[in-house]
XYZ file of N, CA, C and O in Angstrom:
832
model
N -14.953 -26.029 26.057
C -16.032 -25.680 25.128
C -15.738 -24.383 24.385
O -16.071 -24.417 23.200
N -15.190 -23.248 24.813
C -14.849 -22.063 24.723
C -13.627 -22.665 23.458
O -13.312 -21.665 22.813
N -13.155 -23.435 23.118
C -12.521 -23.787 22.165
C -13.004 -24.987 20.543
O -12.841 -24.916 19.325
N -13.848 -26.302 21.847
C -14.333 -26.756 20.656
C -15.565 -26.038 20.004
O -15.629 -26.285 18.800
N -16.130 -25.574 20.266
C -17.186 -24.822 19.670
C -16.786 -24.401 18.503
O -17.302 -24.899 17.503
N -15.803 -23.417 18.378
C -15.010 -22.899 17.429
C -15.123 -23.951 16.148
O -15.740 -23.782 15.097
N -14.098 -25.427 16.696
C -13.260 -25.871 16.199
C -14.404 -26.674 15.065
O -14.529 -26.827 13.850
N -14.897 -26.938 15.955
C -16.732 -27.608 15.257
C -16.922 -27.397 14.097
O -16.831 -28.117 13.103
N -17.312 -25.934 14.304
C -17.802 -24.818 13.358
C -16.798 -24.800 12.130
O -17.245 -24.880 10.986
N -15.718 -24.716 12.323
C -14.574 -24.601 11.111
C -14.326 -26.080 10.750
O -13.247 -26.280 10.194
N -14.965 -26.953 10.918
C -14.904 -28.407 10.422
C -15.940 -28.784 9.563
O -15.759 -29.614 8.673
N -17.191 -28.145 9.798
C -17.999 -28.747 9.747
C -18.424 -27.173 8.396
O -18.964 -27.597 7.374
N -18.239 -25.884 8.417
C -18.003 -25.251 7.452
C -17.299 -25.624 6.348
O -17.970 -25.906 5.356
N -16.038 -25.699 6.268
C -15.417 -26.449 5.678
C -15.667 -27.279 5.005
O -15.856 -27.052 3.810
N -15.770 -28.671 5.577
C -16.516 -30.104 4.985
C -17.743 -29.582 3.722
O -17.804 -30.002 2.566
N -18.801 -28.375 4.496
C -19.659 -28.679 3.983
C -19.332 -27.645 2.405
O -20.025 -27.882 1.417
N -18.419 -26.722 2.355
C -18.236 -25.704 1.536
C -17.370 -26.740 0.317
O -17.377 -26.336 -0.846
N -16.520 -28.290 0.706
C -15.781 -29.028 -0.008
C -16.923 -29.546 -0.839
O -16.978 -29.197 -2.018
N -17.824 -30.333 -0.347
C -18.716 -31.186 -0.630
C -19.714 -30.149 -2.196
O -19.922 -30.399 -3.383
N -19.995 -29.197 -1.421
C -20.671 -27.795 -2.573
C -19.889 -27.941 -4.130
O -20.254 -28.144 -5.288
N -18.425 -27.678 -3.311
C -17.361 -27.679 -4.494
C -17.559 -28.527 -5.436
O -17.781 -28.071 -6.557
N -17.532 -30.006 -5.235
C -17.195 -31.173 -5.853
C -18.443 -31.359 -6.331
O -18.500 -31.480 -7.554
N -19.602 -31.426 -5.653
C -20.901 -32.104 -5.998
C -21.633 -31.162 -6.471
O -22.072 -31.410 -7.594
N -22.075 -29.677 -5.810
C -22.854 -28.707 -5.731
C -24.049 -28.919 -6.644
O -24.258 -28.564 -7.803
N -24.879 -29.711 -5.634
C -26.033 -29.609 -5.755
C -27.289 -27.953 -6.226
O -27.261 -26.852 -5.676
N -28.079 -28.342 -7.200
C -28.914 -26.672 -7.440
C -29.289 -26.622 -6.338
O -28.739 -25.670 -5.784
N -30.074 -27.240 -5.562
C -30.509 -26.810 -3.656
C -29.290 -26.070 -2.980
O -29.187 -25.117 -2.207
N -28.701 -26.644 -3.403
C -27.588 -25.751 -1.805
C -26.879 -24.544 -2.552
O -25.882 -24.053 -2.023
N -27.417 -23.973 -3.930
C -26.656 -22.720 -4.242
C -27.241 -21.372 -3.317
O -26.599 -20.333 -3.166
N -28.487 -21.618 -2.789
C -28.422 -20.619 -2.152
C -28.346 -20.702 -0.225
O -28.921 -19.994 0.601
N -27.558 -21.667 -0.065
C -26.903 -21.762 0.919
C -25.480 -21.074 0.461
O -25.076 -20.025 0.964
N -24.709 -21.869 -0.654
C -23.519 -21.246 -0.582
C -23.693 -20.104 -1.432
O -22.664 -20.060 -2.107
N -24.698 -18.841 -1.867
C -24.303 -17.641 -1.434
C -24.627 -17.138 -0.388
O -24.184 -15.993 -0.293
N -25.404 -17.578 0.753
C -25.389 -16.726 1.769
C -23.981 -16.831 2.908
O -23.698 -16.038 3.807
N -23.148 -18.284 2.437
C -22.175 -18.666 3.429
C -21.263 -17.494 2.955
O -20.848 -16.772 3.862
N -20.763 -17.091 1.287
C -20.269 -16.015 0.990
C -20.522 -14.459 1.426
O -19.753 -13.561 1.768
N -21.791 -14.529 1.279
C -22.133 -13.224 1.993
C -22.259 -13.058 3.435
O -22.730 -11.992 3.829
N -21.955 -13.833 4.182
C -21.145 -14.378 5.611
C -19.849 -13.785 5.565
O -19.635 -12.900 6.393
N -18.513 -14.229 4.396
C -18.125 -14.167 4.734
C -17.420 -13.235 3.864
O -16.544 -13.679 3.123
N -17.687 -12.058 3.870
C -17.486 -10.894 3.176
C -17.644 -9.555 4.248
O -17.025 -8.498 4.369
N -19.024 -10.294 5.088
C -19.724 -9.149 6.300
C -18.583 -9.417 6.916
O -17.763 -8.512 6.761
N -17.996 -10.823 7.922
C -16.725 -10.821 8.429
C -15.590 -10.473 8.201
O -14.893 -9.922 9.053
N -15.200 -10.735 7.005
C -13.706 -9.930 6.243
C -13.988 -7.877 6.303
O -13.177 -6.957 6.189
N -15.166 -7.883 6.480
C -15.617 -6.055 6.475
C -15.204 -5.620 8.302
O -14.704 -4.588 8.749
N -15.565 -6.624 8.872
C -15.423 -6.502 10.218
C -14.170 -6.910 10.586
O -13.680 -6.363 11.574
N -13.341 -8.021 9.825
C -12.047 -7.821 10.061
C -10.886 -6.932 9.661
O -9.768 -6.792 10.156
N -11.633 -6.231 8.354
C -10.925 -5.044 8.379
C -11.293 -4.256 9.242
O -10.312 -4.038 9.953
N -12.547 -3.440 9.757
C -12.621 -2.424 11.011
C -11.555 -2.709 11.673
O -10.474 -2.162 11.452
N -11.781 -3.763 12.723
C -10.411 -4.296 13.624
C -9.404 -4.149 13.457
O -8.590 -3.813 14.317
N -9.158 -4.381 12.180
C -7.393 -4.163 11.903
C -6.909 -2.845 11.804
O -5.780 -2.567 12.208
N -7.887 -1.754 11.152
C -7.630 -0.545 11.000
C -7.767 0.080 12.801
O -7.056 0.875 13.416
N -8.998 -0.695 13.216
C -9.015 0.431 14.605
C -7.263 0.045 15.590
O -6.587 0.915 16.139
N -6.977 -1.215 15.552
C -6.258 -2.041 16.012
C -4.559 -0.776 15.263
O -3.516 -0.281 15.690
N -5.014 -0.822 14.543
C -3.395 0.298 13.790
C -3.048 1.568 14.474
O -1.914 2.000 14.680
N -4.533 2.268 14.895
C -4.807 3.296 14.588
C -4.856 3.281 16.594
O -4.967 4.474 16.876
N -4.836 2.851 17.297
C -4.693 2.347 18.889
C -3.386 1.971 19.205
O -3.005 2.109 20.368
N -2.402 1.372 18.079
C -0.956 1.233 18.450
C -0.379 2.602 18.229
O 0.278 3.089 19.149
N -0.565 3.353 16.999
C 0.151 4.745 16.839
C -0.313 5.712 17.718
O 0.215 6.808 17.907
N -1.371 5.256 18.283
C -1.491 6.607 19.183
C -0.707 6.382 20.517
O -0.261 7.366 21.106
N -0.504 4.986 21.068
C 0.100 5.029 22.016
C 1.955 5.252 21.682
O 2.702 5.498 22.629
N 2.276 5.176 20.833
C 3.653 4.964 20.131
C 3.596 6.971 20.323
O 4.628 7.380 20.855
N 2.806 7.846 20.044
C 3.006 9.172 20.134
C 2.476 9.676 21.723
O 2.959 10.703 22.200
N 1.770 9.124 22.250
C 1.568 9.561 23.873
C 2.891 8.823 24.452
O 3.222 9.281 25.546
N 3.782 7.708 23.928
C 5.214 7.465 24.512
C 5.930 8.022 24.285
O 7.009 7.655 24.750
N 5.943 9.285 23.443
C 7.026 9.965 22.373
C 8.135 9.379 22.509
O 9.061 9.674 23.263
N 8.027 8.335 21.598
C 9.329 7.326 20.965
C 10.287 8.171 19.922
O 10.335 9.310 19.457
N 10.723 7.434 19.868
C 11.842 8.138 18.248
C 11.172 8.601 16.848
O 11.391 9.522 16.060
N 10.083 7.331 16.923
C 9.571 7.644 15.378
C 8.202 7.988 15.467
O 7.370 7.837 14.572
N 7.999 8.497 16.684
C 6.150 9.612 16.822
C 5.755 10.112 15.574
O 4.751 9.778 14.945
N 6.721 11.045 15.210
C 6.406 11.876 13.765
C 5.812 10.803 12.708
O 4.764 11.102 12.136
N 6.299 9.844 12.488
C 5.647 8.710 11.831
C 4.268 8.585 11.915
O 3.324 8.751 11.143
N 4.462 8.148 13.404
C 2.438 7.555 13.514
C 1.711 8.961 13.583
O 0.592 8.979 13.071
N 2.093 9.932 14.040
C 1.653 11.548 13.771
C 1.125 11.495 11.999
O 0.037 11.991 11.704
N 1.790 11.014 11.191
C 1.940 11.231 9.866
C 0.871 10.221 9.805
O -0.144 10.916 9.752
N 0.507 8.995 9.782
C 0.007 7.892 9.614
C -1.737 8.396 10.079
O -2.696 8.139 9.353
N -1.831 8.990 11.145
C -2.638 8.966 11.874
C -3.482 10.273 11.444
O -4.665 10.335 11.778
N -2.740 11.575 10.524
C -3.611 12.530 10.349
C -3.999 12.170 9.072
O -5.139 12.482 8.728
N -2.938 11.288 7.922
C -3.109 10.367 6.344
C -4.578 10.355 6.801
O -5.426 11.237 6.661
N -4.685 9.069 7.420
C -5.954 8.240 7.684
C -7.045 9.110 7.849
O -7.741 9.327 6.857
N -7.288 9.579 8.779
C -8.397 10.739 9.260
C -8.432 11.965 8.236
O -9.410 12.692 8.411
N -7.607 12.334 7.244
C -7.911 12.953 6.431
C -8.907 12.137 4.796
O -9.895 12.445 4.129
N -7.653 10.765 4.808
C -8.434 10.203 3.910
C -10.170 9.889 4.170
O -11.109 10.016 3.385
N -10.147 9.547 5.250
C -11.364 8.755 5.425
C -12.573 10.240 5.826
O -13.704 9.904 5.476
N -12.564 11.287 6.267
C -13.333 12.362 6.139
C -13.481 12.855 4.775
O -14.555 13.261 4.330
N -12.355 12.815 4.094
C -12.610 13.537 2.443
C -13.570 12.287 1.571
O -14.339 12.607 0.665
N -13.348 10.677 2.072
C -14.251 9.755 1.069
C -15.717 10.069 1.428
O -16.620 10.233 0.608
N -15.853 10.146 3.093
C -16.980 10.072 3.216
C -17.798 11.478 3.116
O -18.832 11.270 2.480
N -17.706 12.658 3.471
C -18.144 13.672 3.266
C -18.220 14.831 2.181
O -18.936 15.833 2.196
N -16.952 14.277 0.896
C -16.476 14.709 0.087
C -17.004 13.728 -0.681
O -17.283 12.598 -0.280
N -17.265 14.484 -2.683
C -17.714 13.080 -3.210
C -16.341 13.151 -3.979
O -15.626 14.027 -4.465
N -16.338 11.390 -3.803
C -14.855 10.615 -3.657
C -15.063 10.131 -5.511
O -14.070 9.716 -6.108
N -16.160 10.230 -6.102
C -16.410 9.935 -7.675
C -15.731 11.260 -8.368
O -15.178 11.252 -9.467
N -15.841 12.084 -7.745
C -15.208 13.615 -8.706
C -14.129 13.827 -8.503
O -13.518 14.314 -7.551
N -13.727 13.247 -9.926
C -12.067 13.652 -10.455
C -11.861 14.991 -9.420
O -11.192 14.786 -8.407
N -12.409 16.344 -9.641
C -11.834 17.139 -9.239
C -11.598 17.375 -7.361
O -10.797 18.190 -6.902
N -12.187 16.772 -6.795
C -13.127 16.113 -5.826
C -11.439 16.034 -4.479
O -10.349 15.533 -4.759
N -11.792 16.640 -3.255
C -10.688 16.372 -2.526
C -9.821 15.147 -2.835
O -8.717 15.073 -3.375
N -11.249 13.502 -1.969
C -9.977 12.651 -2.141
C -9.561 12.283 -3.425
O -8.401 11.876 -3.353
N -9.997 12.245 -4.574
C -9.405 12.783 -5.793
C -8.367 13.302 -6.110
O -7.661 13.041 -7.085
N -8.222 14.038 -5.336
C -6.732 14.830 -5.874
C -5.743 14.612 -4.347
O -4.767 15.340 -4.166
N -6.111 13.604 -3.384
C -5.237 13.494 -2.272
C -4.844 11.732 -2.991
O -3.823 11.130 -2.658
N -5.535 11.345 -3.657
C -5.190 9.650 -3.903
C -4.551 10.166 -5.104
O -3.542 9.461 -5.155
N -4.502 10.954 -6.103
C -3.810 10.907 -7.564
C -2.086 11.729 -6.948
O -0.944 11.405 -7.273
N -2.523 12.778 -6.041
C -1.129 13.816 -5.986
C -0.618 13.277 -4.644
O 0.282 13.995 -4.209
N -0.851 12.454 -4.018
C -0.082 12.189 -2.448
C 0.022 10.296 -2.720
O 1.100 9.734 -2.911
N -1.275 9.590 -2.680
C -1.025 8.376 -2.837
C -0.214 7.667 -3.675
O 0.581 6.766 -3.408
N -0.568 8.288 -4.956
C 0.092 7.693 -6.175
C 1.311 7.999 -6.214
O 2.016 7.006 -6.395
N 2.037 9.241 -6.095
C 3.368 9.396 -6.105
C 4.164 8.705 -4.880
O 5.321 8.395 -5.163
N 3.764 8.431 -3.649
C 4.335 7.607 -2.783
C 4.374 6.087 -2.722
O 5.024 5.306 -2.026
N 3.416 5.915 -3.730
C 3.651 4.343 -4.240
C 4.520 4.147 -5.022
O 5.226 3.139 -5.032
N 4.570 4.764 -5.528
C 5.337 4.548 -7.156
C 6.824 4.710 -6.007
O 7.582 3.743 -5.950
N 7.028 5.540 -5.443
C 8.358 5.806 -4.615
C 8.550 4.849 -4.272
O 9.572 4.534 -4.882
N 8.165 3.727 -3.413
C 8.309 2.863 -2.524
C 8.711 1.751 -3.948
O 9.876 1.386 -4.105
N 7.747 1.363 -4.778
C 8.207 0.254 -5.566
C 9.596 0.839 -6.419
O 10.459 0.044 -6.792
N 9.708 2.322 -6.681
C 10.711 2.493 -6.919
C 12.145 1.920 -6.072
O 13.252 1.673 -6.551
N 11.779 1.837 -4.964
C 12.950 1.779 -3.599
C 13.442 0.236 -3.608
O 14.522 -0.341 -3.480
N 11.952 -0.175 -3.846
C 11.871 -2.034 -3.877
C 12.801 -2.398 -5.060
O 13.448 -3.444 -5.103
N 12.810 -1.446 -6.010
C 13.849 -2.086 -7.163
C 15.307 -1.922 -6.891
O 16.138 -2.310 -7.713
N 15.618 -1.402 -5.847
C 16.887 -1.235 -5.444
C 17.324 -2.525 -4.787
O 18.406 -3.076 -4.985
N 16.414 -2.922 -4.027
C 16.330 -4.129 -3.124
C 16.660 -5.707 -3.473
O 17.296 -6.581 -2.883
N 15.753 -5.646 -5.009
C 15.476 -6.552 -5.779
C 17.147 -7.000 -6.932
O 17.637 -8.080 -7.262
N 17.617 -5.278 -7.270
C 18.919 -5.334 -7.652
C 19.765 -5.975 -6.977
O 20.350 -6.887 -7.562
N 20.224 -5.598 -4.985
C 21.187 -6.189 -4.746
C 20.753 -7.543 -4.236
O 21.443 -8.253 -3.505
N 20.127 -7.697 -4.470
C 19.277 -9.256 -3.871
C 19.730 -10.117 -5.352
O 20.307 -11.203 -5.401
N 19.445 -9.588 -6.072
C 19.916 -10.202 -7.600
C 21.356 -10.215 -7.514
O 22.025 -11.239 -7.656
N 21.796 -9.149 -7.296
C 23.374 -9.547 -7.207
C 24.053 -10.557 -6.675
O 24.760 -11.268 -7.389
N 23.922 -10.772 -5.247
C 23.884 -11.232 -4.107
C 23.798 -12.899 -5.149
O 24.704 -13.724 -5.271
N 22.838 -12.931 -5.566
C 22.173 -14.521 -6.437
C 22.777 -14.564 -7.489
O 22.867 -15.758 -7.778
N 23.338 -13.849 -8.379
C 24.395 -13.871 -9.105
C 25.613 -14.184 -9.543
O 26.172 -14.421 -10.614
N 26.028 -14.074 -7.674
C 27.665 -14.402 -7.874
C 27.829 -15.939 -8.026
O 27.606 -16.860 -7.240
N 28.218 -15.913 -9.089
C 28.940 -17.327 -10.059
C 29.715 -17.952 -9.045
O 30.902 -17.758 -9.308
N 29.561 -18.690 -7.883
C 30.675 -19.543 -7.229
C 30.377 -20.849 -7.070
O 31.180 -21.656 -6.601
N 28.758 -21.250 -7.596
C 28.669 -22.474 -7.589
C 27.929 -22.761 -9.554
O 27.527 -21.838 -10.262
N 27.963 -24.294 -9.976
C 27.449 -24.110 -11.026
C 26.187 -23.660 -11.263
O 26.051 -23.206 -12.399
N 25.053 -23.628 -10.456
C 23.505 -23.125 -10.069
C 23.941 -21.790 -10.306
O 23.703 -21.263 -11.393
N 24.421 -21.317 -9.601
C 24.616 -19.849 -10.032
C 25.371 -19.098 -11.217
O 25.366 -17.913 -11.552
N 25.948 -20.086 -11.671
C 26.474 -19.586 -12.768
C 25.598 -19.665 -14.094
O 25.662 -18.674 -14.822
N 24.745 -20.775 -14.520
C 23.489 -21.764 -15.048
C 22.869 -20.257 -15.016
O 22.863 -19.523 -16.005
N 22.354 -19.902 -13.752
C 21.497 -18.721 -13.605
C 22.040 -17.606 -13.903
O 21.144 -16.954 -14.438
N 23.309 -16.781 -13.866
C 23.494 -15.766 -14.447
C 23.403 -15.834 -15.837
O 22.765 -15.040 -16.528
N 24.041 -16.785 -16.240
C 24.086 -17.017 -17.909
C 22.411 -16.394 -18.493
O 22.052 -15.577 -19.341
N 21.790 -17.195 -17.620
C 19.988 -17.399 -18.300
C 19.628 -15.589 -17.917
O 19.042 -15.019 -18.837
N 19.835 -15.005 -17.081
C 19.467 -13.828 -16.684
C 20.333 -12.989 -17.752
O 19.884 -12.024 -18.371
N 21.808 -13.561 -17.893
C 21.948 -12.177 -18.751
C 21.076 -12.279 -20.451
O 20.504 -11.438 -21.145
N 21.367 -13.810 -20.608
C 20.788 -13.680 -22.073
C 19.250 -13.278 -22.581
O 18.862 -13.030 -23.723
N 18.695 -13.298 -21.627
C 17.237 -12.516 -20.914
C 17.079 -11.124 -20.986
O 16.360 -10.435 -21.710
N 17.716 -10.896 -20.287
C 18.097 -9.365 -20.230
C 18.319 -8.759 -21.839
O 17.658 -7.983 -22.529
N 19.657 -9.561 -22.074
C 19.987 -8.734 -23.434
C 18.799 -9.003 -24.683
O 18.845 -8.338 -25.718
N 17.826 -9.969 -24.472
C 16.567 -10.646 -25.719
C 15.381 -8.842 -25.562
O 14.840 -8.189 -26.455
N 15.420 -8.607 -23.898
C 14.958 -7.554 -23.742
C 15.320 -6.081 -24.632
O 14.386 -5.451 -25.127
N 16.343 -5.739 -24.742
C 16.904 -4.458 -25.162
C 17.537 -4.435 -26.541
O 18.268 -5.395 -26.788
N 17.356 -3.302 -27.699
C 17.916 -3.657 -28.625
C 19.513 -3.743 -29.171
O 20.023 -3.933 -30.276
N 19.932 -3.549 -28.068
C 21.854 -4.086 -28.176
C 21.859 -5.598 -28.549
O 22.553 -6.173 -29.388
N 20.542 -6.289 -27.388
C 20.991 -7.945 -27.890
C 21.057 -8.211 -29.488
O 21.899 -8.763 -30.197
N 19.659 -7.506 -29.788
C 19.579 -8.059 -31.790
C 20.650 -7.503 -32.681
O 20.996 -7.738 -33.839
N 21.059 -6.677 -31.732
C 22.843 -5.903 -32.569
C 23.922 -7.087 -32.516
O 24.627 -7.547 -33.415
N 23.815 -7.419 -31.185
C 24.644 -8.297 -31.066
C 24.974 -9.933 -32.114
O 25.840 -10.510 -32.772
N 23.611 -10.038 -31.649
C 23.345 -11.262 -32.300
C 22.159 -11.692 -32.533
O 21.819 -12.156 -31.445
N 20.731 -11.935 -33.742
C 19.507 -11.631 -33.821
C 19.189 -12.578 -33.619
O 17.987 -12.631 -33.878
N 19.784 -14.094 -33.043
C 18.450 -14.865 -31.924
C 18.869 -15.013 -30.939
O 18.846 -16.110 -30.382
N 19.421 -13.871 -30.383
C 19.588 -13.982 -28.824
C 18.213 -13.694 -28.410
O 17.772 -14.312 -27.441
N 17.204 -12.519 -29.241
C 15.505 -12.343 -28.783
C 15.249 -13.878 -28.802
O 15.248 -14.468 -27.721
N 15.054 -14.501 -29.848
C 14.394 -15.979 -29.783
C 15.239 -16.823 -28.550
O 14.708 -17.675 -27.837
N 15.991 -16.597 -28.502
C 16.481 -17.623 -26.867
C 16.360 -17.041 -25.680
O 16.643 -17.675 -24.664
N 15.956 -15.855 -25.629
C 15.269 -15.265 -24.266
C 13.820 -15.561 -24.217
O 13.189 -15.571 -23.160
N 13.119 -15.889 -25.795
C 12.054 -16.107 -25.089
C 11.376 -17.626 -24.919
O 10.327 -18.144 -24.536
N 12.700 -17.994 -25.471
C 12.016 -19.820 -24.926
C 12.729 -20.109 -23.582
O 12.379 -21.055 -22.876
N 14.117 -18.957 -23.117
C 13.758 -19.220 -21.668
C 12.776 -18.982 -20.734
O 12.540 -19.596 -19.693
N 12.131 -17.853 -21.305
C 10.643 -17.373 -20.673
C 10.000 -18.603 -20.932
O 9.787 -19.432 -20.048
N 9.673 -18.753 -22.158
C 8.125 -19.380 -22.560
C 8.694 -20.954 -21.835
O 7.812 -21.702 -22.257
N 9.497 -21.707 -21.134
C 9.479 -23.132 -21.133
C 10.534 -23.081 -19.919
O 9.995 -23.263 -18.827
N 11.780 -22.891 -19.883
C 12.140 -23.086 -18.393
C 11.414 -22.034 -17.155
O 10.688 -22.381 -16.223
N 11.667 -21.303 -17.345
C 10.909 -20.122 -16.458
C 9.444 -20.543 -16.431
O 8.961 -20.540 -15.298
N 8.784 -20.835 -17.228
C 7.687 -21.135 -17.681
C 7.397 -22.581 -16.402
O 6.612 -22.586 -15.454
N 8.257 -23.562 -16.808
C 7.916 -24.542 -16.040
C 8.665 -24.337 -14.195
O 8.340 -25.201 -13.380
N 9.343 -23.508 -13.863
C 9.667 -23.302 -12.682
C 8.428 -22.406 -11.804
O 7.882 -22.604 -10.719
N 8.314 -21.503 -12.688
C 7.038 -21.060 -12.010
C 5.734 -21.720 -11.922
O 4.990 -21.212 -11.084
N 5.081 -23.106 -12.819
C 4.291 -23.972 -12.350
C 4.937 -24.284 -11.351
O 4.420 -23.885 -10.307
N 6.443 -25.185 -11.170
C 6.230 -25.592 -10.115
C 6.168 -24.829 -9.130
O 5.640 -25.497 -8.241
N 6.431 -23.656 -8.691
C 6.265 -22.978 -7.576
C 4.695 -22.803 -6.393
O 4.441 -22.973 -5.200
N 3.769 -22.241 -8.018
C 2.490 -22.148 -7.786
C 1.530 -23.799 -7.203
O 0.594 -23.901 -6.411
N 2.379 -25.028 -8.119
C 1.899 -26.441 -7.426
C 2.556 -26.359 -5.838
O 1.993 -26.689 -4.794
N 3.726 -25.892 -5.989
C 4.255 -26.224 -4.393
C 3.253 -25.337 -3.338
O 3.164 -25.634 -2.146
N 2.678 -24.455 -3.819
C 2.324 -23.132 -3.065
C 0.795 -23.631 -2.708
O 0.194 -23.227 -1.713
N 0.244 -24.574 -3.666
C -1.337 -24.487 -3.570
C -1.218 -26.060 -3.242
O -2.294 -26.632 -3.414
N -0.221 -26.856 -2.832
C -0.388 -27.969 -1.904
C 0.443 -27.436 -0.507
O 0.427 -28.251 0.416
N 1.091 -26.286 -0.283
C 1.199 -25.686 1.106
C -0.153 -25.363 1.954
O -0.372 -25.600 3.142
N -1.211 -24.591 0.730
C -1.822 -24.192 1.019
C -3.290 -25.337 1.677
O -3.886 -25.215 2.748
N -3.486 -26.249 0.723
C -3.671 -27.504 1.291
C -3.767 -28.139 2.730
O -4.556 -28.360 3.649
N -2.360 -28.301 2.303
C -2.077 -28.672 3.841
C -1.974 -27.934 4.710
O -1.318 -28.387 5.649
N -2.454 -26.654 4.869
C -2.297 -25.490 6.275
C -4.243 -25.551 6.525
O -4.793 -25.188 7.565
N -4.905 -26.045 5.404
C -6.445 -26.090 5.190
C -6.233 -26.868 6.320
O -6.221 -26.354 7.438
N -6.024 -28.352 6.094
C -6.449 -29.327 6.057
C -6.340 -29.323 7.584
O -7.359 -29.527 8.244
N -5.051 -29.080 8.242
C -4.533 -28.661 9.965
C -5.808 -28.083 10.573
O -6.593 -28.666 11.321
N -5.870 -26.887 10.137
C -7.123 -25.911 10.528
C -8.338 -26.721 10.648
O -9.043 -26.553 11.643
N -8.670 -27.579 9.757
C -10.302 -28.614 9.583
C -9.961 -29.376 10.668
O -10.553 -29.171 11.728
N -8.947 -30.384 10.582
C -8.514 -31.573 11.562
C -8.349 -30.797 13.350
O -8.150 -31.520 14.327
N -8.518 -28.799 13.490
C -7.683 -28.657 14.602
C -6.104 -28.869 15.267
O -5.662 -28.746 16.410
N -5.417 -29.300 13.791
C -4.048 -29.362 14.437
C -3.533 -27.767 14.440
O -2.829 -27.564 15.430
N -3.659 -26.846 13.785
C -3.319 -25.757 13.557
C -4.576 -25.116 14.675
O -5.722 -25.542 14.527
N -4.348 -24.305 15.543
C -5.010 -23.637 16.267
C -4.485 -22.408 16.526
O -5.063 -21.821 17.441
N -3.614 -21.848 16.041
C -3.388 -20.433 16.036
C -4.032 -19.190 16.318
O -3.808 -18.214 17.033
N -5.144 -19.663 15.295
C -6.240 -18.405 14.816
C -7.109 -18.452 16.241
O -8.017 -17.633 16.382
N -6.850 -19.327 17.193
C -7.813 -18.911 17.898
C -7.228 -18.311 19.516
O -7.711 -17.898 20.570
N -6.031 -18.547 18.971
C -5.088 -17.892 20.057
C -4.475 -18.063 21.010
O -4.403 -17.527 22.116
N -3.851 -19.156 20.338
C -3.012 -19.997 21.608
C -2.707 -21.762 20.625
O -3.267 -22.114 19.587
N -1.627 -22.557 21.460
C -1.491 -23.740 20.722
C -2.613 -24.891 21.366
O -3.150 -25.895 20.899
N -2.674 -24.073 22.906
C -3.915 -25.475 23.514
C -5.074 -25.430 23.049
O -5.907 -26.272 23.383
């Protein structure tokens, strides 16, 4: 019981949130905003958890003094600084602590990190680059003439290399990325559909 109960509930939610979708009756709109505002209070409470849940691993990671303490040390005073300056500090004034801890500490360490990610993304591109099969060669070709439609050397070069970079955008690229997003939102589908039927039981913590 300690399991179907659950399983019930996420079947029978489900079903009834499909049925809304397709048919949605004016009576049941204010069923399905209160099922939303359900499940907004839960996503609020599953963030608490996750944050207290972060914030309970780094402390034990620094009472083990591991290698990378200084880390969760760092992580752990971030947090408790951010979250005292939103709430006791007003967090609307530009000039305003967390104001100037999210524009001069947050923002420049983001930008770092996606900076870092483009390094990543380079040799990962490389890596996909090397011409040893015809797929990859097909694909460097399309990437460089892309590239060069981007910058004004290409129109030096040759002035519809812009127009053939962008009908590789606008129509092959174009149609690879539909298909990606169709493949992605019938994955997604079918990981629903497990979860409704109970073949997927993960979420509740365990496969039995």
């Amino acid at each position: 019981m300690k399991r179907t109960i659950p399983l019930i509930i996420t079947f029978l939610s489900a079903l009834v949130m499909i049925i809304i979708y397709f048919i949605n009756p004016a009576h049941v709109q204010k069923f399905e905003n209160g099922v939303f505002e359900w499940i907004r209070i839960i996503g609020a409470f599953a963030l608490f958890l996750g944050l207290f849940n972060l914030l309970i691993s780094h402390f034990i990671k620094v009472r083990r003094n591991g290698m990378n303490a200084v880390y969760s040390i760092a992580l752990i005073v971030a947090f408790f600084a951010i979250v005292i300056s939103g709430i006791f500090f007003d967090s609307e004034n530009p000039d305003g602590t967390f104001q100037f801890m999210f524009n001069n500490i947050y923002r420049p360490l983001s930008s770092t990190m996606f900076s870092l990610l483009a390094f990543y993304v380079a040799s990962a591109a490389f890596r996909a680059f090397r011409a040893k099969t015809k797929e990859a060669s097909f694909l460097l070709v399309a990437a460089f003439i892309v590239m060069l439609g981007r910058v004004p050397i290409g129109t030096m070069i040759w002035g519809k290399i812009p127009v053939i970079s962008n009908w590789i955008m606008a129509y092959p690229a174009a149609a690879a990325q539909s298909a990606i997003m169709i493949g992605a939102a019938l994955g997604a589908i079918s990981v629903s559909l497990k979860i409704m039927l109970g073949i997927e039981r993960t979420y509740l913590g365990g496969e039995e």
